mmCIF file of C-alpha atoms in Angstrom:
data_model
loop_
_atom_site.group_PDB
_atom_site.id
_atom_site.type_symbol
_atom_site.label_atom_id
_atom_site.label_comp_id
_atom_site.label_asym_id
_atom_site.label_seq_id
_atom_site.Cartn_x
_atom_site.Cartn_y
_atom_site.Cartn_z
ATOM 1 C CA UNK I 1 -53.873 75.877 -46.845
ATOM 2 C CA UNK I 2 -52.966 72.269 -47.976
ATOM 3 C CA UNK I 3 -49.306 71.803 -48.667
ATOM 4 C CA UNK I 4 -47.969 68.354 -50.699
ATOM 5 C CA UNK I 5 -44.447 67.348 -50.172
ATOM 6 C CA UNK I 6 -44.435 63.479 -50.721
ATOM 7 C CA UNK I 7 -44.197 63.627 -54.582
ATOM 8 C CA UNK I 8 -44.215 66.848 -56.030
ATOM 9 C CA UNK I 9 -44.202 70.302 -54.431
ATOM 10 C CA UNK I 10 -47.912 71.579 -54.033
ATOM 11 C CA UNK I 11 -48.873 74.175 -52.196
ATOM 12 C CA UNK I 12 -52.702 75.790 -51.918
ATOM 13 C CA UNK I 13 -54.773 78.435 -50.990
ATOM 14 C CA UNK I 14 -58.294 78.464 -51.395
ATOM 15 C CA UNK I 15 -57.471 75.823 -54.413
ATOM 16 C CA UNK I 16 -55.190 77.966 -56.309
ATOM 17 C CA UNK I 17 -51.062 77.160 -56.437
ATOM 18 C CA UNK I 18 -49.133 79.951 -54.546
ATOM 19 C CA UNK I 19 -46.214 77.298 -55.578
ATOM 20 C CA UNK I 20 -43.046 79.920 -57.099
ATOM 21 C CA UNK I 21 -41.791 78.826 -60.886
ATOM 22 C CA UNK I 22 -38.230 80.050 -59.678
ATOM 23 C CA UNK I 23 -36.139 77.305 -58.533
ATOM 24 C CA UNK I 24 -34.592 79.192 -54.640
ATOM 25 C CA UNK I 25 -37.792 80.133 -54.040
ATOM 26 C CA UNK I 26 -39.823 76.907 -54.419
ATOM 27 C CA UNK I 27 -36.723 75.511 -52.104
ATOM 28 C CA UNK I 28 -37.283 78.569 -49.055
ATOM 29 C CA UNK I 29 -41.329 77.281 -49.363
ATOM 30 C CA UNK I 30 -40.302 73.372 -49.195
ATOM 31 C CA UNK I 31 -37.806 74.291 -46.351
ATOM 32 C CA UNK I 32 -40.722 76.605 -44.595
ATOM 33 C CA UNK I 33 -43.518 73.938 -44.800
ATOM 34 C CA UNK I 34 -41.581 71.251 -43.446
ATOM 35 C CA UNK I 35 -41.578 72.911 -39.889
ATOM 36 C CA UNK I 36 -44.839 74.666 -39.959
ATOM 37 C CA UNK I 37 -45.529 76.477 -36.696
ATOM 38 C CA UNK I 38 -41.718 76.476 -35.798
ATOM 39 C CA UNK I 39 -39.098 79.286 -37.244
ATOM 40 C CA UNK I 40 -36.535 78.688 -39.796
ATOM 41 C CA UNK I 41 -33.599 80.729 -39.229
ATOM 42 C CA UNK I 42 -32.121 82.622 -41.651
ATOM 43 C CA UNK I 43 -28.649 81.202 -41.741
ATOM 44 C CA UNK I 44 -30.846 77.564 -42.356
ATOM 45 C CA UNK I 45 -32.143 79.028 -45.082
ATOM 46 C CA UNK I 46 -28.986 80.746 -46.583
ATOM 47 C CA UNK I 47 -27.516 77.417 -46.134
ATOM 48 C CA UNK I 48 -30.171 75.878 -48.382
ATOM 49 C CA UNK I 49 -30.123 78.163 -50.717
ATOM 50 C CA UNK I 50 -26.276 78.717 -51.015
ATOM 51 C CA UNK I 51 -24.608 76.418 -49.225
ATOM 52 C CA UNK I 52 -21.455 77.017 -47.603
ATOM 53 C CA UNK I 53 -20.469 80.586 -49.229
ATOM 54 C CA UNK I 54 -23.640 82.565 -49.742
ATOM 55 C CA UNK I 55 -22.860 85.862 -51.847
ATOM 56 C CA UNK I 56 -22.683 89.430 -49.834
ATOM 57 C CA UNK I 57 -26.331 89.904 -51.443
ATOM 58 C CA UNK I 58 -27.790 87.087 -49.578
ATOM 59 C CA UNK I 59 -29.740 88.432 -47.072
ATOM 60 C CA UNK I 60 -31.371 91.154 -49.125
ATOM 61 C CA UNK I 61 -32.223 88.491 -52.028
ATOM 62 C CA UNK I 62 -33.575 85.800 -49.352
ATOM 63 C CA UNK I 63 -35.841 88.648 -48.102
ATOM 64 C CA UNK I 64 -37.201 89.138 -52.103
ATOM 65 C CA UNK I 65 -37.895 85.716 -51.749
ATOM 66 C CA UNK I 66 -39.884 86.084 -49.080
ATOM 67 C CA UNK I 67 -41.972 89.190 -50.171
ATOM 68 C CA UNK I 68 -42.758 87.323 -53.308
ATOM 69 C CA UNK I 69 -44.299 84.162 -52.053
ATOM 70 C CA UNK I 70 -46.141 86.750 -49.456
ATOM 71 C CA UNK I 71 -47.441 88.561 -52.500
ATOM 72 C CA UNK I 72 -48.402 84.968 -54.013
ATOM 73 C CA UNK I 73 -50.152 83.886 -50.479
ATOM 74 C CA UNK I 74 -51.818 87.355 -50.456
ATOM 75 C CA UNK I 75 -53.442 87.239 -53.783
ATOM 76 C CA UNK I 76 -54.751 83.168 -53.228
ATOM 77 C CA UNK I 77 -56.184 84.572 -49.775
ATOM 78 C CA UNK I 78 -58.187 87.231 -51.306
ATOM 79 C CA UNK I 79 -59.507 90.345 -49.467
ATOM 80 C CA UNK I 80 -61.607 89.016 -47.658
ATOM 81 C CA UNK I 81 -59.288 87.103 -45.634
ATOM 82 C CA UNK I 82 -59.419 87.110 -41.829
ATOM 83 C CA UNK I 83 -55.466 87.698 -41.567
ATOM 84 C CA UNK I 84 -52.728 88.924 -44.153
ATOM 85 C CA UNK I 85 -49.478 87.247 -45.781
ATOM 86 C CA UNK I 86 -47.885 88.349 -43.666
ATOM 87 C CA UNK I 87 -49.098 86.235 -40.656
ATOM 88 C CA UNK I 88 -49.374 83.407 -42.290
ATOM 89 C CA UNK I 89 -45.745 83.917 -43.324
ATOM 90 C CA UNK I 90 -44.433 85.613 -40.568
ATOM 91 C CA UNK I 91 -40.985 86.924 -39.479
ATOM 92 C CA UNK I 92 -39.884 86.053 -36.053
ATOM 93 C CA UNK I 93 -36.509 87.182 -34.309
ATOM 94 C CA UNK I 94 -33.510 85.150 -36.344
ATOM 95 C CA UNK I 95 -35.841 83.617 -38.915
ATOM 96 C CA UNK I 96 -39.696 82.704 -40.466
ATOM 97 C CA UNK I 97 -42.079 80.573 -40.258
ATOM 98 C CA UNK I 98 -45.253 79.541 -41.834
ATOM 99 C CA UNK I 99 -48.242 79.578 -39.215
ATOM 100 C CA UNK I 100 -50.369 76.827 -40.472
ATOM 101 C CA UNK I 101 -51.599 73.635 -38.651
ATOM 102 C CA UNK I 102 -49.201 70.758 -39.075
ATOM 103 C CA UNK I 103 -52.096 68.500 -40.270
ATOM 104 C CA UNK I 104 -51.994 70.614 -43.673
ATOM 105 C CA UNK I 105 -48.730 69.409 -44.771
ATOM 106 C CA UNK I 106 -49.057 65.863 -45.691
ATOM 107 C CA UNK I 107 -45.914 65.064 -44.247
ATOM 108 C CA UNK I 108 -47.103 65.501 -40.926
ATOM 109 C CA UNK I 109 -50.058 63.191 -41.843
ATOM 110 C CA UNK I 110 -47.748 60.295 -43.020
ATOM 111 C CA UNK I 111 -45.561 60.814 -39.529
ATOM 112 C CA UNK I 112 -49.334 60.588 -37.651
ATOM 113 C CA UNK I 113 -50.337 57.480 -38.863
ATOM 114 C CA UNK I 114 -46.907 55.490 -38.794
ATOM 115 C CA UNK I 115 -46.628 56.483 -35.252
ATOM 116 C CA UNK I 116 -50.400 54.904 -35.053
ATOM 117 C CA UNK I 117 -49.638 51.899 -36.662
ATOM 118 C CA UNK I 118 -46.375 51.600 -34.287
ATOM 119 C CA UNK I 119 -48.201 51.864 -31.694
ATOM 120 C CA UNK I 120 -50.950 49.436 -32.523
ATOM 121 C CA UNK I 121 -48.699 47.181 -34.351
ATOM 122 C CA UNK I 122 -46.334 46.559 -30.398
ATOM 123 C CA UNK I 123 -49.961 46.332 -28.865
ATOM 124 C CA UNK I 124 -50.629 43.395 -30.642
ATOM 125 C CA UNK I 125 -53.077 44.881 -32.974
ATOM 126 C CA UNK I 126 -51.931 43.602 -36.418
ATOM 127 C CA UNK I 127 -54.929 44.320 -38.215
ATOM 128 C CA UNK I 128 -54.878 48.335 -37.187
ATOM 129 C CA UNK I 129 -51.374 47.913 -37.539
ATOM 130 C CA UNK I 130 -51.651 47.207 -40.791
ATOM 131 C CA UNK I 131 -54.380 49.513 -42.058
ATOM 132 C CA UNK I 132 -52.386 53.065 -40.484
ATOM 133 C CA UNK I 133 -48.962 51.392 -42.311
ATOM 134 C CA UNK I 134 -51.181 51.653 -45.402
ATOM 135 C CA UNK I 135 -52.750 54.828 -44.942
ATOM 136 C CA UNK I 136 -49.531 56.489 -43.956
ATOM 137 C CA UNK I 137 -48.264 55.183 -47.120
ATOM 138 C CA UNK I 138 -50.661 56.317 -49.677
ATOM 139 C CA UNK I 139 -49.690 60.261 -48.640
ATOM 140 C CA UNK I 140 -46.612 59.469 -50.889
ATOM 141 C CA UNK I 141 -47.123 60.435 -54.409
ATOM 142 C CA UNK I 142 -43.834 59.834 -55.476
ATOM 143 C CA UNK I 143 -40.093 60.686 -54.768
ATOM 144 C CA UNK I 144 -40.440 63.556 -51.833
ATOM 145 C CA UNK I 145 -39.970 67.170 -53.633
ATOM 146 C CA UNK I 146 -39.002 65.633 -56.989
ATOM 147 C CA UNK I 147 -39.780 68.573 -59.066
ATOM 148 C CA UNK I 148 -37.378 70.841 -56.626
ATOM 149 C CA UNK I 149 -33.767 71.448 -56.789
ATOM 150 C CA UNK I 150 -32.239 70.466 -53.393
ATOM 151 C CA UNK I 151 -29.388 72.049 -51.298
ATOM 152 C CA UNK I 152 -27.648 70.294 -48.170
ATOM 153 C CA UNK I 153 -30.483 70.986 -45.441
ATOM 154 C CA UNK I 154 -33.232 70.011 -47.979
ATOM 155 C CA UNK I 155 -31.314 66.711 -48.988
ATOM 156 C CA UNK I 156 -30.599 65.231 -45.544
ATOM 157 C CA UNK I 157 -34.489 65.661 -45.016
ATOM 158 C CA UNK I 158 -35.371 63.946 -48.466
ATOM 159 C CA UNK I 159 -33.181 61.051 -47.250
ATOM 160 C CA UNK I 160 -34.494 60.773 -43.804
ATOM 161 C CA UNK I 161 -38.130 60.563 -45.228
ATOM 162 C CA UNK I 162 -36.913 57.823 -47.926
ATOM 163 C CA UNK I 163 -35.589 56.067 -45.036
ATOM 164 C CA UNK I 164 -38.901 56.162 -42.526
ATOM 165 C CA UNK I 165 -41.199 55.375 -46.142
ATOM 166 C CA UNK I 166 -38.787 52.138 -46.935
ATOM 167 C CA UNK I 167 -38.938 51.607 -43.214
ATOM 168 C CA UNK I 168 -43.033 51.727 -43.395
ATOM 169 C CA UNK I 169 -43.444 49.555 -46.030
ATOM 170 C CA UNK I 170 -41.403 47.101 -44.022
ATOM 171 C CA UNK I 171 -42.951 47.510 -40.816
ATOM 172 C CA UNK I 172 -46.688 47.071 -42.919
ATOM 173 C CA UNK I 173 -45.539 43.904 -44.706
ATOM 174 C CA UNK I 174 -44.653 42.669 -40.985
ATOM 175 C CA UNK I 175 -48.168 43.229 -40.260
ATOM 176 C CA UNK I 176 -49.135 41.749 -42.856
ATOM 177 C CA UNK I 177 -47.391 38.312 -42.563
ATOM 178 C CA UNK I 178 -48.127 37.683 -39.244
ATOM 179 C CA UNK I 179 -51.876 38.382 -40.508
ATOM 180 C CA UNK I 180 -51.463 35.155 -43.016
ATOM 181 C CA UNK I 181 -51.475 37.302 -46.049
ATOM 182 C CA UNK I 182 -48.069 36.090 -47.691
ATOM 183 C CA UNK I 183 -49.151 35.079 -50.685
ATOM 184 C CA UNK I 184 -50.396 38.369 -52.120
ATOM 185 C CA UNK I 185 -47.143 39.947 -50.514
ATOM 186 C CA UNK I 186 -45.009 37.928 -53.225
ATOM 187 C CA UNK I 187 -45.656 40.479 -56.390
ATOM 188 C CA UNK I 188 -44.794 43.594 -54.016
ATOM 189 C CA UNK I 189 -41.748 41.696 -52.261
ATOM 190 C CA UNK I 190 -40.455 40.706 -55.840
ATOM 191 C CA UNK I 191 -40.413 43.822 -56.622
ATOM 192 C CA UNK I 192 -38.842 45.566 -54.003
ATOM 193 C CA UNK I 193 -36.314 43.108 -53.514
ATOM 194 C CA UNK I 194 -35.471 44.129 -57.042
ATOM 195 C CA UNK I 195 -34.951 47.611 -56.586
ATOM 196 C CA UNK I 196 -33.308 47.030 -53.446
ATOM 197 C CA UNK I 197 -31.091 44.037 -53.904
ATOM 198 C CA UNK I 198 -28.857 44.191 -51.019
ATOM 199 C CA UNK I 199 -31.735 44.952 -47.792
ATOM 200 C CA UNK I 200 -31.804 42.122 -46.012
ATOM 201 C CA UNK I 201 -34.732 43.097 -44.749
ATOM 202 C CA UNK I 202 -36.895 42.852 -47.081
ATOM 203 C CA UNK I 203 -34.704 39.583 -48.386
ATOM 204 C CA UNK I 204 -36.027 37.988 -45.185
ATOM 205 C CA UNK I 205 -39.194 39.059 -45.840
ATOM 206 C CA UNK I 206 -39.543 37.557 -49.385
ATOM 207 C CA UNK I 207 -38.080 34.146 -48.336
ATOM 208 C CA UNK I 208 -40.800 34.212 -45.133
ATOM 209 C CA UNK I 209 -43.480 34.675 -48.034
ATOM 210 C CA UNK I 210 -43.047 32.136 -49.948
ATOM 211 C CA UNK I 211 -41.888 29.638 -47.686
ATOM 212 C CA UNK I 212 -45.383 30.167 -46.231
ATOM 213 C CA UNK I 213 -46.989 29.512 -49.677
ATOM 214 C CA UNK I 214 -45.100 26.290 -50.415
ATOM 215 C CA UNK I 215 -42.430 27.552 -52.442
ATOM 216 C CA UNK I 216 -39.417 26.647 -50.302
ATOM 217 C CA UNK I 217 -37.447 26.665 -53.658
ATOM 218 C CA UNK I 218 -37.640 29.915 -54.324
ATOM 219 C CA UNK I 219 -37.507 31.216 -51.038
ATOM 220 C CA UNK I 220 -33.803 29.674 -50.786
ATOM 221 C CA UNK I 221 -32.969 31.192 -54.551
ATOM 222 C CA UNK I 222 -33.992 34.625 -52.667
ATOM 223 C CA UNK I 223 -31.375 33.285 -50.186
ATOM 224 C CA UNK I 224 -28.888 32.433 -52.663
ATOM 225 C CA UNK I 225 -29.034 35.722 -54.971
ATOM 226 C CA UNK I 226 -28.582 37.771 -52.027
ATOM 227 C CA UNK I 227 -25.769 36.356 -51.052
ATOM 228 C CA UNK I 228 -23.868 36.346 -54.059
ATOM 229 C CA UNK I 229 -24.694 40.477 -54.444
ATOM 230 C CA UNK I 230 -23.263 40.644 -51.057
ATOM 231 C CA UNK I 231 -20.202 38.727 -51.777
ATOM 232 C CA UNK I 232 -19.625 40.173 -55.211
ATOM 233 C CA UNK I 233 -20.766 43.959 -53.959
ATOM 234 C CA UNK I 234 -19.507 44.448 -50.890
ATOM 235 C CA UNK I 235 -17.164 40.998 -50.031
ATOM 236 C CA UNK I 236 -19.260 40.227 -47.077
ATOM 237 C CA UNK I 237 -21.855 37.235 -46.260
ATOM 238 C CA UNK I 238 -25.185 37.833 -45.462
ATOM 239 C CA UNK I 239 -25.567 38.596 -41.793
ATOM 240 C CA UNK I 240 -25.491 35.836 -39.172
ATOM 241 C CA UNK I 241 -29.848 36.588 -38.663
ATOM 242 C CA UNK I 242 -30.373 36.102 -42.528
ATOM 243 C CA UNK I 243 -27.866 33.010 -42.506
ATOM 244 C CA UNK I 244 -30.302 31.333 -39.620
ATOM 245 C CA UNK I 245 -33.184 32.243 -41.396
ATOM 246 C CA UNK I 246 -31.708 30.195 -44.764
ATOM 247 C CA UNK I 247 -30.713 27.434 -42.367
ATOM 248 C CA UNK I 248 -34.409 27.073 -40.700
ATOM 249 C CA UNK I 249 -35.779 27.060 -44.163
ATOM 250 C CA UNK I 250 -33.459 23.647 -44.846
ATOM 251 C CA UNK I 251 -34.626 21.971 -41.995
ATOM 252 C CA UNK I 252 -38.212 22.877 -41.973
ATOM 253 C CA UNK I 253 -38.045 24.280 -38.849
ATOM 254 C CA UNK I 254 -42.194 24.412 -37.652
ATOM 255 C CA UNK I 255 -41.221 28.029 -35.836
ATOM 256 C CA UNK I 256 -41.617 29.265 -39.843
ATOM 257 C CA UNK I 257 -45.545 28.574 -39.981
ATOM 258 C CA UNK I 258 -46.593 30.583 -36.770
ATOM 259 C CA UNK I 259 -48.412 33.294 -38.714
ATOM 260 C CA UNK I 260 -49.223 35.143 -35.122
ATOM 261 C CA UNK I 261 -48.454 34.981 -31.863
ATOM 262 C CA UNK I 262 -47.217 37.309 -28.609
ATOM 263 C CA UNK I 263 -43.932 37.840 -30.075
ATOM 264 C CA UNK I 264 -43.824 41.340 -31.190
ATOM 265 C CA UNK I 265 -40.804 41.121 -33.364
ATOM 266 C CA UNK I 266 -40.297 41.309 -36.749
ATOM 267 C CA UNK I 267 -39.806 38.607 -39.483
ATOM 268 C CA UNK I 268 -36.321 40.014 -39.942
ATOM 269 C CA UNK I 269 -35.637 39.206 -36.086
ATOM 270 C CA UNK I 270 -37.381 36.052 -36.036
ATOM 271 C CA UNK I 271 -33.624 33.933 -35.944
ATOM 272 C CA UNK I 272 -31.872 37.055 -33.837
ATOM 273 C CA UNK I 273 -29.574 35.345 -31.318
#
């Protein structure tokens, strides 16, 4: 079974979609694969489903749900399968769960190799660092369950994994600056600085870049169009690490060049007091 939840919802057996047209039902199978090997309780998934006020016929319409996308694993599975539905999508006391290997959900793949990367990145190993940030990365195919309609428990997971992807992407381009490769960063960092024009994160990041490839100019314009979004957005001034970074930058402060070293901070915390 190989189950895609980075982009749009996938879901196979054998190669053939056991994905549901019907909108609750694709949301119980997102809800299911995101904790494979570990039961969903029933009031979860009411609560996904429903929300707050579920109608009297819950239960006996959640449990329709579940006999169809049995009889949709069933007939991808074939006769000849070594086990049925339903043990693959099994009922436990309180709840379900799907018994398949986390590695077949590529959401479990993407949290493998960022925890790699993490890992490699505080040994001092920007290079592997680097590479698992990357891999991890390319598991996204887009927007995480775009094509599904999202209740409250399916929505605070959508935002946590937006949050650990932006994070990624920062932690990789971390990598690779301290690797010496800011001058290729400067078409991905102009972008995302775009479509995130308050992270000062990434703001940081951009400046770091091209300060590094001789365009101090720009670097401080980065500086400058921040602040005035955070001024004119939210009334405040960019934080006191950004504000350090701008004020290195004037000076040419020689700390800016080291491309490496046994530091194992981030760009972002390279001016933290």
């Amino acid at each position: 079974m190989k189950i895609q939840i980075l982009g749009t919802l996938c879901a196979e057996v054998n190669g053939e979609s056991i994905v549901p047209s019907a909108g609750k039902p694709r949301q119980m199978l997102s809800l299911l694969a995101l904790y494979p090997g570990r039961v969903v309780p029933v009031s979860t998934l009411m609560e996904e489903l429903w929300g707050s006020e579920p109608p009297q016929s819950a239960l006996a319409t959640l449990q329709t749900y579940i006999l169809q996308l049995r009889r949709r694993l069933g007939g991808a599975m074939g006769p000849d399968a070594p086990g049925t539905a339903k043990d693959i999508l099994a009922t436990r006391h309180g709840g379900y769960v799907l018994t398949v290997p986390p590695a077949s959900v590529d959401v479990h793949t993407y949290e493998r190799m960022t925890s790699e990367g993490r890992s490699a990145y505080e040994a001092g190993d920007d290079v592997v660092a680097a590479d698992r940030f990357r891999q991890a990365l390319t598991q996204w195919r887009g927007p995480a369950l775009v094509d599904v309609r999202v209740g409250p428990v399916l929505r605070i997971e959508i935002l946590r994994l937006e949050e650990s992807r932006l994070g990624t992407v920062e932690r990789r381009i971390d990598a690779d600056l301290r690797l010496g490769r800011h001058t290729e960063l400067i078409p991905e960092l102009t972008e995302l600085t775009a479509r995130h024009p308050q992270h000062e994160g990434l703001h940081s990041q951009a400046m770091v870049a091209l300060y590094r490839s001789g365009r101090q100019a720009s670097a401080l314009e980065v500086y400058r169009r921040l602040r005035i979004r955070l001024i004119e957005g939210l009334g405040v001034e960019p934080s006191p690490r950004v504000q350090r970074l701008h004020q290195a930058m004037l000076v040419v402060d020689p700390q800016l060049d080291v491309l490496a070293g046994p530091r194992r901070s981030s760009t972002f915390d390279l001016y933290t007091a």
